[in-house]
Amino acid sequence: MSETMPKTKMIDGVEHLLCESNMTYYPTTTVDKTTGLSYTLDPETFIYLPALSVEEDTRDVGRWGRLRHKYLRENKRRILTKLIDTHKLTDHLIEVNEAAEKQMEQLETEMMEAEGVTEELKATDQMKWVQMMNSIRARAEEIVLNNLIYA
């Protein structure tokens, strides 16, 4: 009378799976000591497959970072691929966003001083102040786009 063997078994604290074709237990996971990569045993084929995982970076890259990402995706695929492959894309986009925000603030301040856009003007002629601020903001954005985003 043959005794049925369990499909899984713990050996030295590691789960093993029974291959019924040769009646041998194989560890369900293993690590290659030369590469450090983990492998998981496929229970149907009994082939070890790399246990690859990609950790999603969920940090906010901001408006300028999103614009930079779009530009790289549409115009500079090699640079984008290199940044993705080296896991530096999110850091790059955050750096671009921070630099763009800083440059925007600096440009707006300089242009406001040069063109006499003050709180006093805002209090006396709001429409003119809004018009001038919209113009300043548009010109500053154009400079940032050309200096940082499309560079």
PDB file of C-alpha atoms in Angstrom:
ATOM      1  CA  MET A   1       0.000   0.000   0.000  1.00  0.00           C
ATOM      2  CA  SER A   2       1.586   3.275  -1.120  1.00  0.00           C
ATOM      3  CA  GLU A   3       1.527   6.236   1.172  1.00  0.00           C
ATOM      4  CA  THR A   4       0.719   9.639  -0.414  1.00  0.00           C
ATOM      5  CA  MET A   5       3.319  12.301   0.165  1.00  0.00           C
ATOM      6  CA  PRO A   6       2.249  15.821   1.149  1.00  0.00           C
ATOM      7  CA  LYS A   7       2.444  18.428  -1.643  1.00  0.00           C
ATOM      8  CA  THR A   8       4.293  20.939   0.556  1.00  0.00           C
ATOM      9  CA  LYS A   9       6.646  20.373   3.426  1.00  0.00           C
ATOM     10  CA  MET A  10       8.787  22.533   5.702  1.00  0.00           C
ATOM     11  CA  ILE A  11      12.458  21.541   5.606  1.00  0.00           C
ATOM     12  CA  ASP A  12      14.868  23.551   7.792  1.00  0.00           C
ATOM     13  CA  GLY A  13      12.270  26.322   8.085  1.00  0.00           C
ATOM     14  CA  VAL A  14      11.867  26.667   4.295  1.00  0.00           C
ATOM     15  CA  GLU A  15       8.719  25.641   2.435  1.00  0.00           C
ATOM     16  CA  HIS A  16       9.338  22.935  -0.186  1.00  0.00           C
ATOM     17  CA  LEU A  17       7.038  21.750  -2.981  1.00  0.00           C
ATOM     18  CA  LEU A  18       6.796  18.134  -4.168  1.00  0.00           C
ATOM     19  CA  CYS A  19       7.528  17.441  -7.833  1.00  0.00           C
ATOM     20  CA  GLU A  20       5.459  14.331  -8.488  1.00  0.00           C
ATOM     21  CA  SER A  21       7.369  13.319 -11.632  1.00  0.00           C
ATOM     22  CA  ASN A  22      10.537  12.542  -9.667  1.00  0.00           C
ATOM     23  CA  MET A  23       9.115  12.560  -6.117  1.00  0.00           C
ATOM     24  CA  THR A  24      11.583  15.239  -4.989  1.00  0.00           C
ATOM     25  CA  TYR A  25      10.931  18.283  -2.827  1.00  0.00           C
ATOM     26  CA  TYR A  26      12.190  21.646  -4.106  1.00  0.00           C
ATOM     27  CA  PRO A  27      12.350  24.903  -2.114  1.00  0.00           C
ATOM     28  CA  THR A  28       9.622  27.343  -3.200  1.00  0.00           C
ATOM     29  CA  THR A  29      12.064  30.254  -3.026  1.00  0.00           C
ATOM     30  CA  THR A  30      15.812  30.476  -3.391  1.00  0.00           C
ATOM     31  CA  VAL A  31      18.485  33.164  -3.628  1.00  0.00           C
ATOM     32  CA  ASP A  32      21.376  33.079  -6.100  1.00  0.00           C
ATOM     33  CA  LYS A  33      24.452  33.722  -3.973  1.00  0.00           C
ATOM     34  CA  THR A  34      26.467  35.248  -6.827  1.00  0.00           C
ATOM     35  CA  THR A  35      23.853  37.792  -7.956  1.00  0.00           C
ATOM     36  CA  GLY A  36      21.720  38.133  -4.830  1.00  0.00           C
ATOM     37  CA  LEU A  37      18.546  37.707  -6.907  1.00  0.00           C
ATOM     38  CA  SER A  38      15.571  35.854  -5.455  1.00  0.00           C
ATOM     39  CA  TYR A  39      13.785  33.158  -7.434  1.00  0.00           C
ATOM     40  CA  THR A  40      10.335  31.632  -6.921  1.00  0.00           C
ATOM     41  CA  LEU A  41       9.435  28.107  -7.971  1.00  0.00           C
ATOM     42  CA  ASP A  42       6.603  27.888 -10.500  1.00  0.00           C
ATOM     43  CA  PRO A  43       4.382  25.072  -9.142  1.00  0.00           C
ATOM     44  CA  GLU A  44       3.258  23.924 -12.603  1.00  0.00           C
ATOM     45  CA  THR A  45       6.566  23.836 -14.491  1.00  0.00           C
ATOM     46  CA  PHE A  46       8.977  23.526 -11.547  1.00  0.00           C
ATOM     47  CA  ILE A  47      11.129  26.218 -13.104  1.00  0.00           C
ATOM     48  CA  TYR A  48      12.601  28.944 -10.906  1.00  0.00           C
ATOM     49  CA  LEU A  49      11.492  32.383 -12.078  1.00  0.00           C
ATOM     50  CA  PRO A  50      13.115  35.649 -10.958  1.00  0.00           C
ATOM     51  CA  ALA A  51      11.142  37.309  -8.174  1.00  0.00           C
ATOM     52  CA  LEU A  52      11.364  40.811  -9.592  1.00  0.00           C
ATOM     53  CA  SER A  53       9.482  43.689  -8.091  1.00  0.00           C
ATOM     54  CA  VAL A  54       9.330  47.364  -8.849  1.00  0.00           C
ATOM     55  CA  GLU A  55       8.656  49.719  -6.005  1.00  0.00           C
ATOM     56  CA  GLU A  56       6.419  52.541  -7.121  1.00  0.00           C
ATOM     57  CA  ASP A  57       7.696  55.961  -6.123  1.00  0.00           C
ATOM     58  CA  THR A  58       4.630  57.961  -5.119  1.00  0.00           C
ATOM     59  CA  ARG A  59       6.273  61.277  -4.296  1.00  0.00           C
ATOM     60  CA  ASP A  60       4.644  64.290  -5.954  1.00  0.00           C
ATOM     61  CA  VAL A  61       6.866  65.744  -8.667  1.00  0.00           C
ATOM     62  CA  GLY A  62       4.799  68.923  -9.037  1.00  0.00           C
ATOM     63  CA  ARG A  63       3.643  70.866 -12.065  1.00  0.00           C
ATOM     64  CA  TRP A  64       7.086  71.514 -13.521  1.00  0.00           C
ATOM     65  CA  GLY A  65       8.182  67.928 -12.920  1.00  0.00           C
ATOM     66  CA  ARG A  66       5.144  66.660 -14.817  1.00  0.00           C
ATOM     67  CA  LEU A  67       5.905  69.030 -17.698  1.00  0.00           C
ATOM     68  CA  ARG A  68       9.530  67.843 -17.750  1.00  0.00           C
ATOM     69  CA  HIS A  69       8.389  64.197 -17.757  1.00  0.00           C
ATOM     70  CA  LYS A  70       6.057  64.877 -20.690  1.00  0.00           C
ATOM     71  CA  TYR A  71       8.847  66.616 -22.601  1.00  0.00           C
ATOM     72  CA  LEU A  72      11.279  63.743 -21.978  1.00  0.00           C
ATOM     73  CA  ARG A  73       8.643  61.160 -22.973  1.00  0.00           C
ATOM     74  CA  GLU A  74       7.838  62.966 -26.233  1.00  0.00           C
ATOM     75  CA  ASN A  75      11.268  64.288 -27.243  1.00  0.00           C
ATOM     76  CA  LYS A  76      14.126  62.700 -25.278  1.00  0.00           C
ATOM     77  CA  ARG A  77      13.315  58.991 -24.932  1.00  0.00           C
ATOM     78  CA  ARG A  78      16.959  58.001 -24.343  1.00  0.00           C
ATOM     79  CA  ILE A  79      17.349  60.352 -21.398  1.00  0.00           C
ATOM     80  CA  LEU A  80      14.013  59.195 -19.968  1.00  0.00           C
ATOM     81  CA  THR A  81      14.978  55.527 -20.335  1.00  0.00           C
ATOM     82  CA  LYS A  82      18.336  56.124 -18.657  1.00  0.00           C
ATOM     83  CA  LEU A  83      16.670  57.923 -15.734  1.00  0.00           C
ATOM     84  CA  ILE A  84      14.142  55.095 -15.364  1.00  0.00           C
ATOM     85  CA  ASP A  85      16.804  52.380 -15.600  1.00  0.00           C
ATOM     86  CA  THR A  86      18.956  54.046 -12.930  1.00  0.00           C
ATOM     87  CA  HIS A  87      15.919  54.707 -10.683  1.00  0.00           C
ATOM     88  CA  LYS A  88      16.616  58.448 -10.764  1.00  0.00           C
ATOM     89  CA  LEU A  89      13.548  59.706 -12.641  1.00  0.00           C
ATOM     90  CA  THR A  90      11.511  60.852  -9.642  1.00  0.00           C
ATOM     91  CA  ASP A  91      14.526  62.530  -8.016  1.00  0.00           C
ATOM     92  CA  HIS A  92      15.280  64.326 -11.296  1.00  0.00           C
ATOM     93  CA  LEU A  93      11.685  65.508 -11.696  1.00  0.00           C
ATOM     94  CA  ILE A  94      11.537  66.757  -8.096  1.00  0.00           C
ATOM     95  CA  GLU A  95      14.822  68.647  -8.562  1.00  0.00           C
ATOM     96  CA  VAL A  96      13.532  70.240 -11.774  1.00  0.00           C
ATOM     97  CA  ASN A  97      10.272  71.220 -10.041  1.00  0.00           C
ATOM     98  CA  GLU A  98      12.105  72.810  -7.091  1.00  0.00           C
ATOM     99  CA  ALA A  99      14.490  74.707  -9.379  1.00  0.00           C
ATOM    100  CA  ALA A 100      11.582  75.895 -11.539  1.00  0.00           C
ATOM    101  CA  GLU A 101       9.565  77.100  -8.532  1.00  0.00           C
ATOM    102  CA  LYS A 102      12.602  78.990  -7.225  1.00  0.00           C
ATOM    103  CA  GLN A 103      13.322  80.535 -10.621  1.00  0.00           C
ATOM    104  CA  MET A 104       9.659  81.509 -11.086  1.00  0.00           C
ATOM    105  CA  GLU A 105       9.584  83.285  -7.736  1.00  0.00           C
ATOM    106  CA  GLN A 106      12.851  85.091  -8.449  1.00  0.00           C
ATOM    107  CA  LEU A 107      11.811  86.166 -11.953  1.00  0.00           C
ATOM    108  CA  GLU A 108       8.391  87.389 -10.822  1.00  0.00           C
ATOM    109  CA  THR A 109       9.939  89.418  -7.995  1.00  0.00           C
ATOM    110  CA  GLU A 110      12.531  90.991 -10.305  1.00  0.00           C
ATOM    111  CA  MET A 111       9.971  91.811 -12.996  1.00  0.00           C
ATOM    112  CA  MET A 112       7.517  93.260 -10.460  1.00  0.00           C
ATOM    113  CA  GLU A 113      10.222  95.581  -9.108  1.00  0.00           C
ATOM    114  CA  ALA A 114      11.393  96.582 -12.586  1.00  0.00           C
ATOM    115  CA  GLU A 115       7.862  97.340 -13.805  1.00  0.00           C
ATOM    116  CA  GLY A 116       6.583  99.017 -10.639  1.00  0.00           C
ATOM    117  CA  VAL A 117       3.952  96.406  -9.778  1.00  0.00           C
ATOM    118  CA  THR A 118       3.285  97.073  -6.097  1.00  0.00           C
ATOM    119  CA  GLU A 119       0.638  96.528  -3.447  1.00  0.00           C
ATOM    120  CA  GLU A 120      -0.178 100.219  -3.846  1.00  0.00           C
ATOM    121  CA  LEU A 121      -1.013  99.659  -7.518  1.00  0.00           C
ATOM    122  CA  LYS A 122      -3.103  96.661  -6.512  1.00  0.00           C
ATOM    123  CA  ALA A 123      -5.090  98.837  -4.102  1.00  0.00           C
ATOM    124  CA  THR A 124      -5.617 101.708  -6.553  1.00  0.00           C
ATOM    125  CA  ASP A 125      -6.055  99.957  -9.923  1.00  0.00           C
ATOM    126  CA  GLN A 126      -6.789  96.266  -9.537  1.00  0.00           C
ATOM    127  CA  MET A 127      -7.428  95.590 -13.226  1.00  0.00           C
ATOM    128  CA  LYS A 128      -4.091  97.087 -14.258  1.00  0.00           C
ATOM    129  CA  TRP A 129      -2.346  95.126 -11.468  1.00  0.00           C
ATOM    130  CA  VAL A 130      -3.965  91.843 -12.612  1.00  0.00           C
ATOM    131  CA  GLN A 131      -3.069  92.581 -16.234  1.00  0.00           C
ATOM    132  CA  MET A 132       0.556  93.304 -15.351  1.00  0.00           C
ATOM    133  CA  MET A 133       0.839  90.272 -13.049  1.00  0.00           C
ATOM    134  CA  ASN A 134      -0.597  87.974 -15.734  1.00  0.00           C
ATOM    135  CA  SER A 135       1.937  89.349 -18.201  1.00  0.00           C
ATOM    136  CA  ILE A 136       4.798  88.910 -15.725  1.00  0.00           C
ATOM    137  CA  ARG A 137       3.708  85.374 -14.857  1.00  0.00           C
ATOM    138  CA  ALA A 138       3.405  84.378 -18.532  1.00  0.00           C
ATOM    139  CA  ARG A 139       6.871  85.730 -19.363  1.00  0.00           C
ATOM    140  CA  ALA A 140       8.408  84.088 -16.288  1.00  0.00           C
ATOM    141  CA  GLU A 141       6.800  80.752 -17.189  1.00  0.00           C
ATOM    142  CA  GLU A 142       8.157  80.988 -20.723  1.00  0.00           C
ATOM    143  CA  ILE A 143      11.671  81.595 -19.393  1.00  0.00           C
ATOM    144  CA  VAL A 144      11.397  78.656 -16.979  1.00  0.00           C
ATOM    145  CA  LEU A 145      10.086  76.388 -19.712  1.00  0.00           C
ATOM    146  CA  ASN A 146      13.009  77.247 -21.986  1.00  0.00           C
ATOM    147  CA  ASN A 147      15.696  77.197 -19.277  1.00  0.00           C
ATOM    148  CA  LEU A 148      14.688  74.121 -17.283  1.00  0.00           C
ATOM    149  CA  ILE A 149      11.911  72.066 -18.826  1.00  0.00           C
ATOM    150  CA  TYR A 150      12.995  71.986 -22.481  1.00  0.00           C
ATOM    151  CA  ALA A 151      16.729  71.993 -21.748  1.00  0.00           C
TER     152      ALA A 151
END
